[in-house]
Amino acid sequence: MSVIGAVDIGGTKIAAGIVDGDSRVLARRSAPTPAADGPKAVLAVAARLVREASLDAGVEPVAVGVGTAGVVDAASGMILGATEALTGWTGTPVALLLAAELGLAVHVENDVTAFLLGEAKAGAAVGLADVVAITIGTGIGGALLVGGQIVRGRTCVAGNIGHVPSPEAGDRRCPCGRSGHLEAFASGPAMTAVYGERSGRPVADLREVALRARSGDALAEEVLRAGAAAVGRIVGGLVNVLDPALILLGGGVLGLGPWYVEAVADAVSREVLAPLDAVMVRAALLGGDAMLVGAAAAARTAKASA
């Protein structure tokens, strides 16, 4: 059975793997992202990791799938918009450049879309046709599966739940440049900042806030639970609009513990209309492999339909 190369390009790390037809990751490689060095440097590392993973697995891929942050035109493999976490990433023809580097067909998806596709293929969303996926970490991203199809929207921006107005955010500045969005209140850096402001004791990162919460700091726990509730409130509104079977949660903030998923689910239940209260809220099952499995699945589908 043929295998697919898969790449997950993040702002701090690039991961690559070789994925077989049963969605098993046969080999993995990773390296720091040369984020400040421009797209060609980033893609050179991605290509090297695919080659190394291929050698580790002892098999050559027939195509490559990529998941990356940013607004992605999956049809062309072009980055339509991105933050400066990856310098110069906006406008990068990722599929074209990586295909030239590797000599293989390349398919590109947004990273949260790849995450959703991976969990639908072999994780928490297997067998479900209607899913809302949200990842909460450095930022907050989303992807939508409706009737078994990814919803991309007219300009490929569909699913950006992090940039929905959130009452809790008030006038807090969002990384997108606007104010009052969910990401400005409930992402990892946002909760860290809120705690520092309210306590008068700035902290380095969310792990320190979580440690203080576990040590009995009532304000730290309050801030974390407020972030979870804000996510659940917005997601509950989406449930009323889209009527999904599952809310799928992922991202580094889930490292806070199982209570975080439960807190999101509680907030969702308070928002949904009565016929929708059976909607499931689950954490992803595949961990860091979800994006690799999803990117590979998308590339396999694209190759089959080419």
CSV table of C-alpha atoms in Angstrom, one decimal:
chain,number,residue,atom,x,y,z
A,1,MET,CA,0.0,0.0,0.0
A,2,SER,CA,1.3,3.5,-0.9
A,3,VAL,CA,2.4,5.9,1.8
A,4,ILE,CA,2.0,9.7,2.1
A,5,GLY,CA,4.5,12.2,3.5
A,6,ALA,CA,2.9,14.6,6.0
A,7,VAL,CA,4.1,17.9,7.4
A,8,ASP,CA,2.9,20.1,10.3
A,9,ILE,CA,4.4,23.6,10.0
A,10,GLY,CA,4.1,25.6,13.2
A,11,GLY,CA,5.6,28.8,14.4
A,12,THR,CA,8.1,27.1,16.6
A,13,LYS,CA,8.3,23.5,15.4
A,14,ILE,CA,8.0,21.6,12.1
A,15,ALA,CA,7.0,17.9,12.3
A,16,ALA,CA,7.0,15.4,9.5
A,17,GLY,CA,5.9,11.8,9.2
A,18,ILE,CA,5.2,9.0,6.9
A,19,VAL,CA,1.6,7.8,7.0
A,20,ASP,CA,0.3,4.6,5.6
A,21,GLY,CA,-3.2,3.8,4.2
A,22,ASP,CA,-4.4,2.7,7.6
A,23,SER,CA,-3.5,6.1,9.1
A,24,ARG,CA,-0.5,4.8,11.0
A,25,VAL,CA,2.4,7.1,11.3
A,26,LEU,CA,5.4,4.9,10.4
A,27,ALA,CA,8.1,7.4,11.2
A,28,ARG,CA,8.4,10.9,12.6
A,29,ARG,CA,10.9,13.7,12.5
A,30,SER,CA,10.9,17.2,13.9
A,31,ALA,CA,13.0,20.3,14.0
A,32,PRO,CA,12.7,24.0,15.1
A,33,THR,CA,11.1,26.3,12.6
A,34,PRO,CA,13.4,28.9,11.2
A,35,ALA,CA,10.4,31.3,11.4
A,36,ALA,CA,12.4,34.5,10.9
A,37,ASP,CA,14.3,33.3,7.9
A,38,GLY,CA,11.5,33.3,5.4
A,39,PRO,CA,9.4,30.8,3.5
A,40,LYS,CA,12.2,29.1,1.5
A,41,ALA,CA,14.1,28.3,4.7
A,42,VAL,CA,11.0,26.9,6.4
A,43,LEU,CA,10.2,24.7,3.4
A,44,ALA,CA,13.8,23.5,3.1
A,45,VAL,CA,13.5,22.2,6.6
A,46,ALA,CA,10.1,20.6,5.9
A,47,ALA,CA,11.5,18.8,2.8
A,48,ARG,CA,14.6,17.6,4.8
A,49,LEU,CA,12.3,16.1,7.5
A,50,VAL,CA,10.1,14.3,4.9
A,51,ARG,CA,13.3,12.8,3.4
A,52,GLU,CA,14.6,11.8,6.8
A,53,ALA,CA,11.3,10.3,7.9
A,54,SER,CA,11.1,8.4,4.6
A,55,LEU,CA,14.5,6.9,5.2
A,56,ASP,CA,13.5,5.9,8.7
A,57,ALA,CA,10.4,4.2,7.4
A,58,GLY,CA,12.2,2.5,4.6
A,59,VAL,CA,9.6,3.6,2.0
A,60,GLU,CA,9.1,6.5,-0.4
A,61,PRO,CA,5.9,8.6,-0.3
A,62,VAL,CA,3.8,9.0,-3.4
A,63,ALA,CA,2.6,12.5,-2.3
A,64,VAL,CA,2.9,15.0,0.5
A,65,GLY,CA,0.2,16.7,2.7
A,66,VAL,CA,0.9,19.8,4.6
A,67,GLY,CA,-1.0,21.4,7.5
A,68,THR,CA,0.0,25.0,8.4
A,69,ALA,CA,-1.3,28.0,10.2
A,70,GLY,CA,-2.8,30.7,8.2
A,71,VAL,CA,-5.6,31.2,5.6
A,72,VAL,CA,-5.0,28.5,3.1
A,73,ASP,CA,-6.4,28.1,-0.4
A,74,ALA,CA,-6.4,24.3,-0.6
A,75,ALA,CA,-7.1,24.3,-4.3
A,76,SER,CA,-3.8,26.0,-5.1
A,77,GLY,CA,-1.8,25.4,-1.9
A,78,MET,CA,-1.3,29.2,-1.5
A,79,ILE,CA,-1.2,31.0,1.9
A,80,LEU,CA,-3.7,33.8,1.5
A,81,GLY,CA,-3.1,35.3,4.9
A,82,ALA,CA,-1.0,34.7,8.0
A,83,THR,CA,0.5,36.4,11.1
A,84,GLU,CA,4.1,37.3,11.3
A,85,ALA,CA,4.8,34.2,13.5
A,86,LEU,CA,6.2,32.9,10.1
A,87,THR,CA,7.9,35.9,8.5
A,88,GLY,CA,6.7,36.5,4.9
A,89,TRP,CA,4.3,33.5,5.0
A,90,THR,CA,1.4,35.4,3.4
A,91,GLY,CA,1.5,34.9,-0.3
A,92,THR,CA,3.7,31.8,-0.2
A,93,PRO,CA,2.9,29.1,-2.8
A,94,VAL,CA,3.6,26.3,-0.4
A,95,ALA,CA,2.4,23.5,-2.7
A,96,LEU,CA,4.4,24.8,-5.7
A,97,LEU,CA,7.7,25.4,-3.8
A,98,LEU,CA,7.6,22.1,-1.8
A,99,ALA,CA,6.6,20.1,-4.9
A,100,ALA,CA,9.7,21.5,-6.6
A,101,GLU,CA,11.9,20.6,-3.7
A,102,LEU,CA,10.6,17.0,-3.3
A,103,GLY,CA,9.5,16.1,-6.8
A,104,LEU,CA,6.1,15.0,-5.5
A,105,ALA,CA,2.5,16.3,-5.6
A,106,VAL,CA,1.8,18.4,-2.5
A,107,HIS,CA,-1.6,19.3,-1.0
A,108,VAL,CA,-1.9,22.0,1.7
A,109,GLU,CA,-4.5,22.5,4.3
A,110,ASN,CA,-5.0,24.9,7.3
A,111,ASP,CA,-3.6,23.3,10.4
A,112,VAL,CA,-6.9,23.1,12.2
A,113,THR,CA,-8.6,21.6,9.1
A,114,ALA,CA,-5.9,19.0,9.0
A,115,PHE,CA,-6.4,18.3,12.7
A,116,LEU,CA,-10.1,17.8,12.1
A,117,LEU,CA,-9.5,15.6,9.1
A,118,GLY,CA,-7.1,13.5,11.2
A,119,GLU,CA,-9.5,13.0,14.0
A,120,ALA,CA,-12.3,12.2,11.5
A,121,LYS,CA,-10.1,9.6,9.9
A,122,ALA,CA,-8.7,7.8,12.9
A,123,GLY,CA,-9.6,9.6,16.2
A,124,ALA,CA,-12.5,11.1,18.2
A,125,ALA,CA,-14.6,12.0,15.2
A,126,VAL,CA,-14.6,8.8,13.3
A,127,GLY,CA,-17.9,8.1,11.6
A,128,LEU,CA,-19.4,11.6,12.3
A,129,ALA,CA,-20.4,13.9,9.4
A,130,ASP,CA,-21.1,17.1,11.4
A,131,VAL,CA,-18.2,18.3,13.6
A,132,VAL,CA,-17.0,21.6,15.0
A,133,ALA,CA,-13.3,21.5,15.8
A,134,ILE,CA,-11.6,24.1,18.0
A,135,THR,CA,-7.9,24.2,19.0
A,136,ILE,CA,-7.0,26.4,22.0
A,137,GLY,CA,-3.3,27.2,22.4
A,138,THR,CA,-1.2,30.2,21.5
A,139,GLY,CA,-4.2,31.2,19.4
A,140,ILE,CA,-7.7,29.8,18.9
A,141,GLY,CA,-8.6,28.2,15.6
A,142,GLY,CA,-11.5,26.3,14.2
A,143,ALA,CA,-12.7,24.1,11.4
A,144,LEU,CA,-16.1,22.9,10.3
A,145,LEU,CA,-17.3,19.6,9.0
A,146,VAL,CA,-20.9,19.7,7.7
A,147,GLY,CA,-22.5,16.9,5.9
A,148,GLY,CA,-19.2,15.1,5.6
A,149,GLN,CA,-17.5,18.1,3.8
A,150,ILE,CA,-15.1,20.7,5.1
A,151,VAL,CA,-16.7,24.1,5.0
A,152,ARG,CA,-14.1,26.6,3.6
A,153,GLY,CA,-16.2,29.6,2.8
A,154,ARG,CA,-15.9,32.0,-0.2
A,155,THR,CA,-12.4,33.2,0.8
A,156,CYS,CA,-11.2,30.1,2.7
A,157,VAL,CA,-11.6,31.8,6.1
A,158,ALA,CA,-14.5,29.7,7.5
A,159,GLY,CA,-14.0,28.4,11.0
A,160,ASN,CA,-12.1,31.3,12.6
A,161,ILE,CA,-13.9,31.0,16.0
A,162,GLY,CA,-11.1,32.8,17.7
A,163,HIS,CA,-12.1,36.0,16.1
A,164,VAL,CA,-15.8,35.9,17.1
A,165,PRO,CA,-16.7,38.7,19.5
A,166,SER,CA,-16.7,37.6,23.1
A,167,PRO,CA,-18.3,39.6,25.9
A,168,GLU,CA,-15.6,38.6,28.4
A,169,ALA,CA,-12.9,40.0,26.2
A,170,GLY,CA,-14.2,43.6,26.5
A,171,ASP,CA,-11.8,45.9,24.7
A,172,ARG,CA,-8.8,43.6,25.0
A,173,ARG,CA,-6.6,43.7,22.0
A,174,CYS,CA,-6.6,40.6,19.8
A,175,PRO,CA,-3.4,39.5,17.9
A,176,CYS,CA,-5.4,40.1,14.6
A,177,GLY,CA,-5.3,43.8,15.4
A,178,ARG,CA,-8.9,44.2,16.5
A,179,SER,CA,-10.4,44.1,20.0
A,180,GLY,CA,-12.9,42.0,21.9
A,181,HIS,CA,-12.4,38.7,20.2
A,182,LEU,CA,-12.4,35.3,22.0
A,183,GLU,CA,-8.7,34.8,21.3
A,184,ALA,CA,-8.0,38.0,23.3
A,185,PHE,CA,-9.4,36.4,26.4
A,186,ALA,CA,-9.3,32.6,26.2
A,187,SER,CA,-6.1,31.7,24.5
A,188,GLY,CA,-3.1,30.5,26.5
A,189,PRO,CA,-1.2,33.9,26.3
A,190,ALA,CA,-4.4,35.8,27.0
A,191,MET,CA,-5.3,33.9,30.2
A,192,THR,CA,-1.7,34.4,31.3
A,193,ALA,CA,-2.0,38.1,30.7
A,194,VAL,CA,-5.4,38.4,32.4
A,195,TYR,CA,-4.0,36.6,35.5
A,196,GLY,CA,-0.9,38.9,35.6
A,197,GLU,CA,-3.1,42.0,35.3
A,198,ARG,CA,-5.6,41.0,38.0
A,199,SER,CA,-3.1,39.6,40.5
A,200,GLY,CA,-0.4,42.3,40.0
A,201,ARG,CA,2.1,39.4,39.7
A,202,PRO,CA,3.0,38.9,36.0
A,203,VAL,CA,3.8,35.2,35.2
A,204,ALA,CA,5.9,33.7,32.4
A,205,ASP,CA,3.3,31.4,30.8
A,206,LEU,CA,0.1,29.4,31.3
A,207,ARG,CA,2.0,26.6,33.0
A,208,GLU,CA,2.8,28.9,35.8
A,209,VAL,CA,-0.9,30.0,36.1
A,210,ALA,CA,-1.9,26.3,36.1
A,211,LEU,CA,0.6,25.5,38.8
A,212,ARG,CA,-0.7,28.3,41.0
A,213,ALA,CA,-4.2,27.1,40.5
A,214,ARG,CA,-3.3,23.6,41.6
A,215,SER,CA,-1.5,25.1,44.6
A,216,GLY,CA,-4.7,26.8,45.8
A,217,ASP,CA,-4.6,30.2,44.1
A,218,ALA,CA,-8.3,31.0,43.8
A,219,LEU,CA,-7.7,33.8,41.2
A,220,ALA,CA,-5.6,31.6,39.0
A,221,GLU,CA,-8.4,28.9,39.0
A,222,GLU,CA,-11.0,31.6,38.3
A,223,VAL,CA,-9.1,33.0,35.3
A,224,LEU,CA,-8.7,29.5,33.8
A,225,ARG,CA,-12.3,28.5,34.3
A,226,ALA,CA,-13.5,31.9,32.9
A,227,GLY,CA,-11.4,31.1,29.8
A,228,ALA,CA,-13.0,27.7,29.4
A,229,ALA,CA,-16.5,29.1,30.0
A,230,ALA,CA,-15.9,31.8,27.3
A,231,VAL,CA,-15.0,29.2,24.8
A,232,GLY,CA,-18.0,27.1,25.7
A,233,ARG,CA,-20.3,30.1,25.4
A,234,ILE,CA,-19.2,30.9,21.9
A,235,VAL,CA,-19.2,27.2,20.9
A,236,GLY,CA,-22.7,26.8,22.3
A,237,GLY,CA,-23.9,29.5,19.9
A,238,LEU,CA,-22.3,27.7,17.0
A,239,VAL,CA,-24.1,24.5,18.1
A,240,ASN,CA,-27.4,26.4,17.8
A,241,VAL,CA,-26.4,27.6,14.3
A,242,LEU,CA,-24.8,24.4,12.9
A,243,ASP,CA,-26.4,21.5,14.9
A,244,PRO,CA,-23.2,19.3,14.9
A,245,ALA,CA,-22.9,15.9,16.5
A,246,LEU,CA,-19.6,16.7,18.1
A,247,ILE,CA,-17.5,19.6,19.5
A,248,LEU,CA,-13.9,18.4,19.1
A,249,LEU,CA,-11.3,20.1,21.3
A,250,GLY,CA,-7.6,20.2,20.9
A,251,GLY,CA,-4.5,22.4,21.4
A,252,GLY,CA,-2.0,23.0,24.2
A,253,VAL,CA,-4.5,24.5,26.7
A,254,LEU,CA,-6.1,21.0,27.1
A,255,GLY,CA,-2.9,20.2,29.0
A,256,LEU,CA,-4.6,21.9,31.9
A,257,GLY,CA,-6.4,18.7,32.6
A,258,PRO,CA,-9.7,16.9,31.9
A,259,TRP,CA,-11.6,19.5,33.9
A,260,TYR,CA,-11.0,22.0,31.1
A,261,VAL,CA,-13.1,19.9,28.6
A,262,GLU,CA,-15.7,19.4,31.3
A,263,ALA,CA,-15.9,23.2,31.9
A,264,VAL,CA,-16.3,23.9,28.2
A,265,ALA,CA,-19.0,21.2,28.0
A,266,ASP,CA,-20.9,22.8,30.9
A,267,ALA,CA,-20.8,26.2,29.3
A,268,VAL,CA,-22.0,24.7,26.0
A,269,SER,CA,-24.9,23.0,27.7
A,270,ARG,CA,-26.1,26.3,29.2
A,271,GLU,CA,-26.3,27.9,25.7
A,272,VAL,CA,-27.8,25.3,23.4
A,273,LEU,CA,-31.4,24.9,22.6
A,274,ALA,CA,-33.2,22.0,24.1
A,275,PRO,CA,-33.2,19.7,21.1
A,276,LEU,CA,-29.4,20.1,20.8
A,277,ASP,CA,-28.4,19.2,24.4
A,278,ALA,CA,-27.1,15.7,23.3
A,279,VAL,CA,-24.2,17.3,21.4
A,280,MET,CA,-21.0,15.6,22.4
A,281,VAL,CA,-17.9,17.5,23.6
A,282,ARG,CA,-14.7,15.5,23.4
A,283,ALA,CA,-11.0,16.0,23.5
A,284,ALA,CA,-9.0,14.8,20.5
A,285,LEU,CA,-7.5,11.3,20.7
A,286,LEU,CA,-4.5,11.5,18.3
A,287,GLY,CA,-2.4,14.1,20.0
A,288,GLY,CA,0.3,15.5,17.8
A,289,ASP,CA,-0.3,13.0,15.1
A,290,ALA,CA,-3.8,14.4,14.3
A,291,MET,CA,-2.5,17.0,11.9
A,292,LEU,CA,-0.1,14.5,10.2
A,293,VAL,CA,-2.8,12.0,9.7
A,294,GLY,CA,-5.3,14.6,8.4
A,295,ALA,CA,-2.8,16.2,6.1
A,296,ALA,CA,-1.9,12.8,4.7
A,297,ALA,CA,-5.6,11.9,4.2
A,298,ALA,CA,-6.2,15.1,2.4
A,299,ALA,CA,-3.2,14.5,0.1
A,300,ARG,CA,-4.3,11.0,-0.6
A,301,THR,CA,-7.8,12.2,-1.6
A,302,ALA,CA,-6.3,14.9,-3.8
A,303,LYS,CA,-4.0,12.5,-5.5
A,304,ALA,CA,-6.8,10.1,-6.2
A,305,SER,CA,-9.0,12.8,-7.7
A,306,ALA,CA,-6.2,14.4,-9.8
